[in-house]
Amino acid sequence: MKPPKWHRDEVILALDLYHSIEAREMDSKNPKVIVISEILNKLPIHKERIDNLKFRNPNGVSMKLNNFKAIDPEYDGKGMNRYSKLDREVFFEFKDNIDKLKRIAEQIRKTVFDLELTRNLYRIEDDDEQLKVKEGKVIYKLHKHRERNPKLNRKKKESYLKKHGKLDCEICGFDFYEIYGNLGKGFMECHHKIPLSEIEGKSLITTNDLALVCANCHRMLHRELSSIDINQLKRIIKNGA
């Protein structure tokens, strides 16, 4: 059985290591390579994997690093030419923004070091939107996990209802109760407003970090989480473009 294809998160972690060590250090016996292998095995991404002796082992990490050499225009050598389209895309996406690459890699590492949080993220179902998120699947799942806090969501709805007298979408104004009567009473989704680039695994969130949105607006926000916020979506609706 072949190992599953590398996900964006995994490529980001490997690329961060590539930019952190010397070319001669990119072998399977390097302790830093071994650590990345261990982190890759903890990511809440793959529900089905081959045995851990083969899955993202140090040899596999070393091969990925040497594939980057073949992509890197500044590397004075050949490297290995079995890199993927995703490897190349991620490499050049961060070529001139290594600091951003390191911030995202650190976000991912901090998240997976929290074992309880990682178990919770495993329970978050995959969907197509996370593939468009620059921060990758792990941080996207962390975002969705933050939105699924029943106690905090209930508190947000109660405070909003007390202030406005109704539960309407903060973006488009849709009111489920107004349209569906008792069937829609009390229904509204919560969106986590903190930008993906700023989410930390153990940081506390409050009702101020949440916005009440209808299902349609919530879906649109999730399509471009890295680039669209609530105010921008409001402008899109207002301007019709």
CSV table of N, CA and C in Angstrom, one decimal, residues 168-175 212-217 233-234 237:
chain,number,residue,atom,x,y,z
A,168,ASP,N,-30.7,37.9,13.6
A,168,ASP,CA,-30.6,38.0,12.2
A,168,ASP,C,-29.1,38.0,11.8
A,169,CYS,N,-28.8,37.6,10.6
A,169,CYS,CA,-27.5,37.5,10.1
A,169,CYS,C,-26.8,38.8,10.1
A,170,GLU,N,-25.6,38.9,10.7
A,170,GLU,CA,-24.9,40.1,10.8
A,170,GLU,C,-24.3,40.6,9.5
A,171,ILE,N,-24.4,39.8,8.5
A,171,ILE,CA,-23.9,40.2,7.1
A,171,ILE,C,-25.1,40.6,6.2
A,172,CYS,N,-26.0,39.7,6.0
A,172,CYS,CA,-27.1,40.0,5.1
A,172,CYS,C,-28.5,40.3,5.7
A,173,GLY,N,-28.6,40.1,7.0
A,173,GLY,CA,-29.8,40.4,7.7
A,173,GLY,C,-30.9,39.3,7.7
A,174,PHE,N,-30.6,38.2,7.1
A,174,PHE,CA,-31.6,37.1,7.1
A,174,PHE,C,-32.0,36.6,8.5
A,175,ASP,N,-33.3,36.4,8.7
A,175,ASP,CA,-33.8,36.0,10.0
A,175,ASP,C,-34.6,34.7,9.8
A,212,LEU,N,-22.8,36.2,14.4
A,212,LEU,CA,-24.0,35.4,14.0
A,212,LEU,C,-24.2,35.5,12.5
A,213,VAL,N,-24.2,34.4,11.8
A,213,VAL,CA,-24.4,34.5,10.3
A,213,VAL,C,-25.3,33.4,9.9
A,214,CYS,N,-26.0,33.6,8.7
A,214,CYS,CA,-26.9,32.6,8.1
A,214,CYS,C,-26.0,31.6,7.5
A,215,ALA,N,-26.6,30.4,7.1
A,215,ALA,CA,-25.8,29.3,6.5
A,215,ALA,C,-25.2,29.7,5.2
A,216,ASN,N,-25.9,30.5,4.4
A,216,ASN,CA,-25.3,30.9,3.1
A,216,ASN,C,-24.1,31.8,3.3
A,217,CYS,N,-24.2,32.8,4.1
A,217,CYS,CA,-23.0,33.7,4.3
A,217,CYS,C,-21.9,33.0,5.0
A,233,LEU,N,-17.4,40.7,3.0
A,233,LEU,CA,-18.6,40.0,2.4
A,233,LEU,C,-19.8,41.0,2.4
A,234,LYS,N,-19.9,41.8,3.4
A,234,LYS,CA,-21.0,42.8,3.4
A,234,LYS,C,-20.9,43.7,2.1
A,237,ILE,N,-22.0,41.9,-1.0
A,237,ILE,CA,-23.5,41.8,-1.1
A,237,ILE,C,-24.0,43.2,-1.6
